[in-house]
Amino acid sequence: MEFGPHLVLAILEGAVGAAVLALTALGLSLVFGVMRVVNVAHGEFFMLGAVMAWFVAAAIGGHPAVGFIAALVIAPLVAGVIAMAADWLVLKRVNYDPEATIVATIGLLYIMQQSALMLYGPEARPVEAPFNSRIALPWVEWGEAGLQLYYPWGFGTTSYKLFVIVAAVVLLLAFWAFLSRTRFGLVMRATQLDRETALAFGIPVETVYALVFGLGAALAALAAVLIVPIQQAHYLMGGDPLLLSFIVVIIGGLGSIRGTIVAALLIGMSDGVISVFFSPTLAKILATLLVALVLVFRPQGLYGKTAT
Amino acid sequence: MTSHRLTSRRSLLKGAAAGGLLAASPLAARFASAQSEPIRIGFQQHQTGIGAAYGRWYGRTTEAAVKAINDAGGINGRPVEIVAEDDGTDPKRGAEVIEKFATQHNCDIAFGTLFSHVVMGSAPAAGELKLPYFVVSEGHHVASGALNRWTLQPGITDVKSQVSSMAPWVTDTLGKKVTMVFPDYAFGHDHRDFFSAAVKAAGGDVVGLIPIPPTETTFTKYFPQIPRETEVLYHVMVGPAVLTFVKELGEFFGPSAPAIFGFIDSLEAVDLASPGLEFLDGTYFWEGNPRYAQADQSEYDKAFRAAVGVDDTGASTSDAKDVSTYAHMWGCWETLYIIKAAMEASGYAGPDDRQALVEAVEAMTDMPEGMEHPQGPKLFNGRTHQVFGRQYVSQAKEGRLVKVHATSIEDTLYPDEVDYTTMSF
Amino acid sequence: MRPETRALVLHLGVIAGLAALYPLLPTYHQGNLTRILVLAIYATGYNVLFGYTGLLSLGHAMFFGAGMYGLGLPMQHLGLPALPAFVLGTACAATLAAAVAALALRTAGVAFMIVTLMFSQAAFLTILYFTTWTRGEEGFVLARGARRIAGLDFSTPDVRFWTAFALFATALLLTLWMARSRFGHVLVAIRENEERTRMLGYDVQSHKFRAVVISGAFAGASGAAYGLFFGYVGATFASVQYSIFPLLWVLLGGAGTILGPLVGTAFMFYLINWAQDLTSAYMLVAGVVLVLLTLFARAGIVGEIRKRWLGWLP
């Protein structure tokens, strides 16, 4: 086992995963924080984003960057509009009752998965990255014969993966500014803190809810567009992001953006880094237990204020 | 299910029309109507779930074979009707579907399962209901003796024979020091165990084993574990993340990779011209049946492609982006022809003859290459309920797969692990 | 009749009705009823924790799986007979539930949901990690000859049904008894207002702990029975979807009602079965029905019946 390169790569890969996870989880955190509903279909909006990216790229053709940029705009919009329609048609009508919402969003999950299977198909399909050059550095090590160079067993990654990290950071910063500097952000935070008071102050809570649900879905779709040149669009891809986002939101502490990001990093990194020391599956088991224990001994999450 | 119902009804009509020729005299008409009650084959299909891409092509191949059989007069003068049910690629639903075939749809037999866990979950039900169950799974479960007298795999070779027949070629041609990357569950462990043993027997050495958790979606972080002395990298992955795996392998190694040998399972239903797969150029694959039409293509392969609707690149004739699961789906075609042959040999007339049908399959041995066996000649082992046949190695060249080696049937044989014929029905 | 008597008569009537129904059903539906009853035990156990105590677990698949593997592994590798294996499987699930409860009950609400989810995910991966013995996702088949208890051969449909029936009836009557006991009332009190229950001097933590263990034992018995009856043990049954199923069944049938789990399990089974006969896009149909159900029967089927007509239903 090559300890050094493994660790470097585990951290780098972990960062890419964490970046995308943070965006996805942020969407869920918004919905969960503001509306107090468990959106089981959140992962399906992620899937929708990836599938839309494939459709847009296939329809536009030409240089992959054109399709990619178009997908960055179109996929979140489509996901957002569908989510708002679902909110208006269903969630509003059950008064955001937590239990009814679970069943309703499971229903939505079935509907979206089957639609994707029929319209998009069962295959995993790739979307070309706008740019993707390989970055490989050799690994240097002191061996018996002095300084030795190992290649390509070193640091191998691509420019696109680095771009994903940067893009996610930019998007997260923009989102933070949006929440803290704009009027809508203020309204959202007010609704999150106290729905009744917000209503009393004349905030159109229903509209805010619809927009929040749409925004949450759009964030998931956006994250998927970023990841789809690395992974592929597949109609069952929504399961993992759903589970991981849930875990991130709760570990981070409800309503804390900072917590969500720290938790995404923790979860993105942990199994990669642990897999340096243990066999991969065992590493995954240990990482899962470790993260669960964080919550056991800090039930309010890393940055949460109250236990819910 | 509707689409299959429609086609099968259509083929039913054709079968009936063929029967109509006989119906010149009233007597013949009465005879024909008694005889032309269709033979109902329950098709356990992966329409949804993780196996859906395979299920779709298994469905198309099955339709094509049934059409060909019905056009030629059906089985014992009776048309064949396919009753397709989705098992969701789930073992629990699989067992329920078997019960539905036997007790609700009144099927004569069940057929067509690919994923091993669905076979394992369904086989007990088939055994208890005494329903002949023809799987097209390439798992070693049948030949390992874990199942029962009613479960047979006469139309596709199993993973043990595939893997062990590859080892001598790999060590002779590509290198002696092999590192294996495989999914950390039963399918991957079969590859690990059978290939490691065969490599050792062939004078090679497995220098690294890298089991990947099945829930994994990124792989680069595991690649530094590949020992630097590795001469051959052996990979076999399944599921939607395999494309990522292959791409990241390319990004990690770039132009200075060891020789790479993979199982095409990693890329079934995936276009080799997909972005990121350029890296695979020059690497080798096991194929159950060459996806690209080869220079020495047999007339049977040509006719098989035409019947199923697959072009020379292994994609659908109606949509070049719709790539088939060519290395596996021929198993459905051959299995249906074996069912036909066995039903004819045993004079199968109805569910009372199910035991005779199983015995007729068990009595089979040599199956020559032909329209019934377009992939190549086969040797069936009635004791282990498992068929043996040629395996192919292809090399990726300019976005195509070119056959470079074919094993003999003898290369794929291994000692029996069970004798089902001594078990009671 | 007093409501308690009425409730007892109703539930005994349902049990008698199931027994009377079985011989009348076509073979295919007889098999389905058997499966539904075994899974309804799972749902009934889930309901103890979710419906009565108000704790939403997303990790019950690990208890179902513990029951199934606790039965299957010793039968397969040690040749343990079926009866002790069944007891062992149930005990494994109860022990795992106790361990999980000791840790997870430090949390509440959504944190409890996530902790159970993660423990269950770790349990699922553990099954895969030990593929050498468990055969991972492929699972293993239990030898037909071993699936017997004292002359009862579980590979025969009738034996299977009547055993499932007896197990389910036991589970149903146990929960009915529990719901009316002091213990059950405290559980409901915890669901309604945990703080107040604590102020009244009840040991909330120990009641919750017992609820998790009972719920886990039910799940384990169901998993062990499923393996024994249908002869297959596989990792799919410990995957996350098998944690979501009982939640869905209980919500559909009516959380906090005795009959809800059975009704919900049967409803979901036949919804899929019916939609599949209708169209290949059956998940679409199932999805739409679920959405409609939340719109028009938010308390679940039995829950709505109780709300509208039979207020005395336990």
Coordinates of N, CA, C and O in Angstrom, one line a residue, chain B residues 1-3 5 47-48 85-88 90-93 95-97 99-100 103-105 116-125 127-130 139-141 146-147 184-187 189-190 192-193 213-215 425, chain C residues 26-29 31-32 35 39 121 124-125 128-132 135-142 144 147 154-157 160 226 229-232 236-237 241-242 249 269 272-274 276-283:
Chain B
M1 N -45.3 -4.3 -19.1 CA -45.8 -5.6 -19.4 C -46.6 -5.5 -20.7 O -46.6 -6.4 -21.5
T2 N -47.3 -4.4 -20.8 CA -48.2 -4.3 -22.0 C -47.5 -4.5 -23.3 O -48.0 -5.2 -24.2
S3 N -46.3 -3.9 -23.5 CA -45.7 -3.9 -24.8 C -45.4 -5.4 -25.1 O -45.6 -5.8 -26.3
R5 N -47.0 -8.0 -23.9 CA -48.3 -8.7 -24.2 C -48.7 -8.4 -25.7 O -49.1 -9.3 -26.4
Q47 N -37.3 -5.3 -15.5 CA -37.8 -4.0 -16.2 C -37.4 -2.8 -15.5 O -37.2 -1.7 -16.0
T48 N -37.4 -2.9 -14.1 CA -36.9 -1.7 -13.3 C -35.8 -2.2 -12.4 O -35.5 -3.4 -12.3
E85 N -43.2 -10.5 -16.6 CA -43.5 -9.8 -15.3 C -42.2 -9.2 -14.8 O -41.1 -9.8 -14.9
D86 N -42.3 -8.0 -14.3 CA -41.2 -7.3 -13.8 C -40.9 -7.8 -12.4 O -41.7 -7.9 -11.6
D87 N -39.6 -8.1 -12.2 CA -39.2 -8.5 -10.8 C -38.5 -7.4 -10.1 O -38.0 -7.6 -9.0
G88 N -38.4 -6.2 -10.7 CA -37.7 -5.1 -10.1 C -36.2 -5.3 -9.7 O -35.7 -4.6 -8.9
D90 N -35.2 -7.6 -7.9 CA -35.3 -7.8 -6.5 C -35.6 -9.2 -6.1 O -36.5 -9.8 -6.7
P91 N -34.8 -9.9 -5.2 CA -35.1 -11.3 -5.0 C -36.4 -11.6 -4.3 O -37.0 -12.7 -4.6
K92 N -37.0 -10.7 -3.5 CA -38.3 -10.9 -2.9 C -39.3 -10.9 -4.0 O -40.1 -11.8 -4.1
R93 N -39.3 -9.9 -4.8 CA -40.4 -9.8 -5.9 C -40.2 -11.0 -6.8 O -41.1 -11.5 -7.4
A95 N -39.3 -14.1 -6.3 CA -39.9 -15.3 -5.8 C -41.5 -15.1 -6.0 O -42.2 -16.1 -6.3
E96 N -42.0 -13.9 -5.7 CA -43.4 -13.7 -5.9 C -43.8 -13.9 -7.3 O -44.9 -14.4 -7.6
V97 N -43.0 -13.4 -8.2 CA -43.3 -13.5 -9.7 C -43.3 -15.0 -10.1 O -44.2 -15.4 -10.9
E99 N -44.2 -17.5 -8.2 CA -45.5 -18.0 -7.8 C -46.6 -17.5 -8.7 O -47.5 -18.3 -9.0
K100 N -46.5 -16.3 -9.1 CA -47.6 -15.8 -10.0 C -47.6 -16.5 -11.3 O -48.7 -16.9 -11.8
T103 N -49.1 -20.1 -10.4 CA -50.4 -20.3 -9.9 C -51.5 -19.3 -10.4 O -52.7 -19.6 -10.3
Q104 N -51.0 -18.2 -11.0 CA -52.0 -17.3 -11.6 C -52.0 -17.3 -13.1 O -53.1 -17.4 -13.7
H105 N -50.8 -17.2 -13.7 CA -50.8 -17.2 -15.2 C -50.8 -18.6 -15.8 O -50.8 -18.6 -17.0
S116 N -27.9 -12.6 -10.2 CA -27.7 -13.8 -9.3 C -28.6 -13.8 -8.1 O -29.2 -14.8 -7.7
H117 N -28.8 -12.6 -7.5 CA -29.5 -12.6 -6.2 C -31.0 -12.9 -6.5 O -31.7 -13.4 -5.7
V118 N -31.5 -12.5 -7.7 CA -32.9 -12.8 -8.0 C -33.0 -14.3 -8.3 O -34.0 -14.9 -7.9
V119 N -32.0 -14.9 -8.9 CA -32.0 -16.3 -9.2 C -32.1 -17.1 -7.8 O -32.9 -18.0 -7.6
M120 N -31.2 -16.7 -6.9 CA -31.1 -17.3 -5.6 C -32.4 -17.2 -4.8 O -32.9 -18.1 -4.2
G121 N -33.0 -16.0 -4.9 CA -34.3 -15.7 -4.2 C -35.4 -16.5 -4.8 O -36.4 -16.9 -4.1
S122 N -35.4 -16.7 -6.1 CA -36.5 -17.3 -6.8 C -36.5 -18.8 -6.9 O -37.5 -19.5 -6.9
A123 N -35.3 -19.4 -6.9 CA -35.1 -20.8 -7.1 C -35.9 -21.7 -6.1 O -36.5 -22.7 -6.5
P124 N -35.9 -21.3 -4.8 CA -36.6 -22.2 -3.8 C -38.1 -22.2 -4.2 O -38.7 -23.3 -4.2
A125 N -38.7 -21.1 -4.7 CA -40.1 -21.1 -5.0 C -40.3 -22.0 -6.3 O -41.3 -22.8 -6.3
G127 N -38.5 -24.6 -7.1 CA -38.4 -26.0 -6.7 C -39.6 -26.5 -6.0 O -40.1 -27.6 -6.2
E128 N -40.2 -25.6 -5.1 CA -41.4 -26.1 -4.3 C -42.6 -26.2 -5.3 O -43.4 -27.1 -5.1
L129 N -42.7 -25.3 -6.3 CA -43.8 -25.4 -7.2 C -43.6 -26.4 -8.3 O -44.5 -26.5 -9.2
K130 N -42.5 -27.0 -8.4 CA -42.1 -27.9 -9.4 C -42.3 -27.3 -10.8 O -42.9 -27.8 -11.7
G139 N -24.3 -16.8 -13.5 CA -23.8 -17.0 -12.2 C -23.3 -18.5 -12.0 O -23.7 -19.4 -12.8
H140 N -22.5 -18.7 -11.0 CA -22.0 -20.1 -10.7 C -23.0 -20.8 -9.8 O -22.7 -22.0 -9.4
H141 N -24.1 -20.1 -9.4 CA -25.0 -20.7 -8.4 C -25.6 -22.1 -8.9 O -25.7 -22.9 -8.0
A146 N -26.0 -25.2 -5.3 CA -26.8 -24.5 -4.2 C -28.3 -24.6 -4.5 O -29.0 -24.4 -3.6
L147 N -28.7 -24.9 -5.7 CA -30.1 -24.8 -6.1 C -30.8 -26.1 -6.1 O -30.5 -27.0 -5.3
D184 N -16.8 -5.7 -3.9 CA -16.7 -6.4 -2.7 C -18.0 -7.1 -2.3 O -18.6 -6.8 -1.3
Y185 N -18.5 -8.0 -3.2 CA -19.6 -8.8 -2.9 C -19.5 -10.1 -3.7 O -18.5 -10.3 -4.4
A186 N -20.5 -10.9 -3.6 CA -20.4 -12.3 -4.1 C -19.9 -12.4 -5.5 O -19.0 -13.2 -5.8
F187 N -20.4 -11.6 -6.4 CA -20.0 -11.6 -7.8 C -18.5 -11.3 -7.9 O -17.8 -12.0 -8.7
H189 N -16.3 -11.6 -5.5 CA -15.5 -12.7 -4.8 C -15.4 -13.9 -5.7 O -14.3 -14.6 -5.6
D190 N -16.4 -14.2 -6.5 CA -16.3 -15.3 -7.4 C -15.1 -15.1 -8.4 O -14.3 -16.0 -8.6
R192 N -12.6 -13.1 -7.9 CA -11.3 -13.2 -7.2 C -10.9 -14.6 -7.0 O -9.7 -15.0 -7.3
D193 N -11.8 -15.5 -6.5 CA -11.4 -16.8 -6.1 C -11.1 -17.7 -7.4 O -10.0 -18.3 -7.4
P213 N -16.1 -1.3 -2.3 CA -17.5 -1.4 -1.8 C -18.5 -1.1 -2.8 O -18.3 -0.2 -3.6
P214 N -19.6 -1.9 -2.9 CA -20.6 -1.7 -3.9 C -21.3 -0.3 -3.8 O -21.9 0.1 -4.8
T215 N -21.2 0.4 -2.7 CA -21.9 1.7 -2.6 C -21.0 2.8 -3.1 O -21.4 4.0 -3.1
F425 N -37.2 -35.2 -7.5 CA -38.0 -34.0 -8.0 C -38.8 -33.4 -7.0 O -39.2 -33.9 -6.0
Chain C
P26 N -57.9 -18.1 -4.2 CA -57.2 -18.8 -5.2 C -55.7 -19.0 -4.8 O -55.2 -18.2 -4.0
T27 N -55.0 -20.0 -5.3 CA -53.7 -20.4 -4.8 C -52.7 -19.2 -4.8 O -52.0 -19.0 -3.8
Y28 N -52.8 -18.4 -5.9 CA -51.8 -17.3 -5.9 C -52.0 -16.3 -4.8 O -51.1 -15.9 -4.1
H29 N -53.3 -16.1 -4.5 CA -53.5 -15.1 -3.4 C -53.3 -15.7 -2.0 O -53.0 -15.0 -1.0
G31 N -50.7 -17.6 -1.4 CA -49.3 -17.3 -1.2 C -49.1 -15.9 -0.8 O -48.3 -15.6 0.1
N32 N -49.8 -14.9 -1.5 CA -49.6 -13.5 -1.1 C -50.0 -13.2 0.3 O -49.3 -12.5 1.0
R35 N -47.2 -14.1 2.7 CA -46.2 -13.1 2.7 C -46.6 -11.9 3.4 O -45.9 -11.3 4.2
L39 N -44.9 -10.1 6.8 CA -44.4 -8.7 6.7 C -45.2 -7.8 7.7 O -44.6 -6.8 8.2
Q121 N -27.1 1.3 8.0 CA -26.2 1.3 6.8 C -24.9 0.5 7.1 O -24.4 -0.3 6.3
F124 N -25.7 -3.2 7.1 CA -25.8 -3.6 5.7 C -24.4 -3.9 5.1 O -24.1 -4.9 4.5
L125 N -23.5 -2.9 5.3 CA -22.1 -3.0 4.8 C -21.4 -4.2 5.5 O -20.5 -4.8 4.9
L128 N -22.0 -7.3 3.7 CA -21.2 -7.4 2.5 C -19.8 -7.7 2.8 O -19.1 -8.4 2.1
Y129 N -19.3 -7.1 3.9 CA -17.9 -7.2 4.3 C -17.6 -8.7 4.6 O -16.5 -9.2 4.3
F130 N -18.5 -9.4 5.1 CA -18.3 -10.8 5.4 C -18.9 -11.7 4.3 O -19.5 -12.8 4.6
T131 N -18.7 -11.3 3.1 CA -19.3 -12.1 2.0 C -18.9 -13.5 2.0 O -19.6 -14.4 1.5
T132 N -17.7 -13.8 2.5 CA -17.2 -15.2 2.5 C -18.3 -16.1 3.2 O -18.5 -17.2 2.8
R135 N -22.3 -14.6 1.5 CA -22.4 -14.5 0.1 C -23.0 -13.1 -0.3 O -23.7 -13.0 -1.4
G136 N -22.8 -12.1 0.5 CA -23.2 -10.8 0.2 C -24.5 -10.6 -0.4 O -25.5 -11.1 0.1
E137 N -24.6 -9.8 -1.5 CA -25.8 -9.4 -2.1 C -26.5 -10.6 -2.8 O -27.7 -10.7 -2.9
E138 N -25.7 -11.6 -3.2 CA -26.3 -12.8 -3.8 C -27.0 -13.7 -2.8 O -28.1 -14.3 -3.1
G139 N -26.6 -13.7 -1.6 CA -27.2 -14.4 -0.5 C -27.1 -15.9 -0.7 O -26.3 -16.4 -1.5
F140 N -27.8 -16.6 0.1 CA -27.8 -18.1 0.0 C -29.1 -18.7 0.2 O -30.0 -18.1 0.8
V141 N -29.3 -19.9 -0.3 CA -30.5 -20.7 -0.2 C -30.4 -21.6 1.0 O -29.4 -22.3 1.1
L142 N -31.5 -21.7 1.8 CA -31.5 -22.6 2.9 C -32.0 -24.0 2.4 O -33.0 -24.0 1.6
R144 N -33.7 -27.2 1.6 CA -35.2 -27.5 1.8 C -35.4 -28.4 3.0 O -36.3 -28.2 3.8
R147 N -35.6 -26.9 6.5 CA -36.6 -25.9 6.9 C -37.9 -26.7 7.5 O -39.0 -26.6 6.9
F154 N -41.9 -26.3 6.1 CA -42.2 -24.9 5.7 C -42.1 -24.7 4.1 O -42.3 -23.6 3.7
S155 N -41.7 -25.8 3.4 CA -41.7 -25.6 2.0 C -43.1 -26.0 1.4 O -43.3 -25.8 0.2
T156 N -44.1 -26.3 2.3 CA -45.4 -26.6 1.8 C -46.3 -25.3 2.2 O -46.2 -24.8 3.3
P157 N -47.1 -24.9 1.2 CA -47.8 -23.6 1.3 C -48.7 -23.6 2.6 O -48.8 -22.6 3.3
R160 N -46.9 -23.2 5.8 CA -46.3 -21.9 5.8 C -47.4 -20.9 6.3 O -47.2 -20.0 7.1
Y226 N -39.4 -15.0 7.5 CA -39.3 -14.8 6.1 C -38.2 -15.7 5.5 O -38.4 -16.4 4.5
F229 N -39.4 -19.5 5.9 CA -40.5 -19.9 5.0 C -40.2 -19.9 3.6 O -40.6 -20.8 2.8
F230 N -39.4 -18.9 3.1 CA -39.2 -18.8 1.7 C -37.8 -19.2 1.2 O -37.4 -19.1 0.1
G231 N -37.0 -19.7 2.2 CA -35.8 -20.4 1.9 C -34.6 -19.6 1.3 O -33.7 -20.1 0.8
Y232 N -34.7 -18.3 1.5 CA -33.6 -17.4 1.0 C -33.2 -16.4 2.0 O -34.0 -15.7 2.6
T236 N -30.2 -7.8 0.4 CA -31.2 -6.9 0.0 C -32.2 -6.6 1.1 O -32.7 -5.5 1.3
F237 N -32.5 -7.6 1.9 CA -33.5 -7.5 3.0 C -32.9 -6.6 4.1 O -33.7 -6.2 5.0
Q241 N -34.0 0.3 1.7 CA -35.4 0.3 1.3 C -36.3 -0.5 2.2 O -37.5 -0.2 2.4
Y242 N -35.7 -1.5 2.8 CA -36.5 -2.3 3.8 C -36.6 -1.6 5.1 O -37.3 -2.1 6.0
W249 N -45.8 1.4 5.1 CA -46.9 0.5 5.4 C -47.7 1.1 6.6 O -48.9 1.1 6.5
F269 N -48.9 -4.1 -1.0 CA -48.6 -5.3 -1.8 C -49.5 -5.4 -3.0 O -49.1 -5.6 -4.2
I272 N -49.0 -2.5 -5.8 CA -47.9 -2.9 -6.8 C -48.4 -4.0 -7.7 O -48.2 -3.9 -9.0
N273 N -49.0 -5.0 -7.2 CA -49.4 -6.1 -8.0 C -50.4 -5.7 -9.0 O -50.4 -6.1 -10.2
W274 N -51.4 -4.9 -8.6 CA -52.5 -4.5 -9.5 C -51.9 -3.5 -10.5 O -52.2 -3.6 -11.7
Q276 N -49.0 -3.4 -11.7 CA -48.2 -4.1 -12.6 C -49.0 -4.9 -13.7 O -48.5 -5.0 -14.8
D277 N -50.2 -5.3 -13.3 CA -51.0 -6.0 -14.3 C -51.6 -4.9 -15.3 O -51.9 -5.2 -16.4
L278 N -51.6 -3.7 -14.8 CA -52.3 -2.6 -15.5 C -51.3 -2.1 -16.6 O -51.7 -1.9 -17.8
T279 N -50.1 -1.8 -16.2 CA -49.1 -1.1 -17.1 C -47.7 -1.4 -16.7 O -47.5 -1.7 -15.5
S280 N -46.8 -1.3 -17.6 CA -45.4 -1.5 -17.3 C -44.9 -0.3 -16.5 O -43.9 -0.4 -15.8
A281 N -45.6 0.9 -16.5 CA -45.2 2.0 -15.8 C -45.8 2.0 -14.4 O -46.4 3.0 -14.0
Y282 N -45.7 0.8 -13.7 CA -46.5 0.6 -12.5 C -46.1 1.5 -11.4 O -46.9 1.9 -10.5
M283 N -44.8 1.9 -11.4 CA -44.4 2.8 -10.3 C -45.0 4.1 -10.4 O -45.3 4.8 -9.3

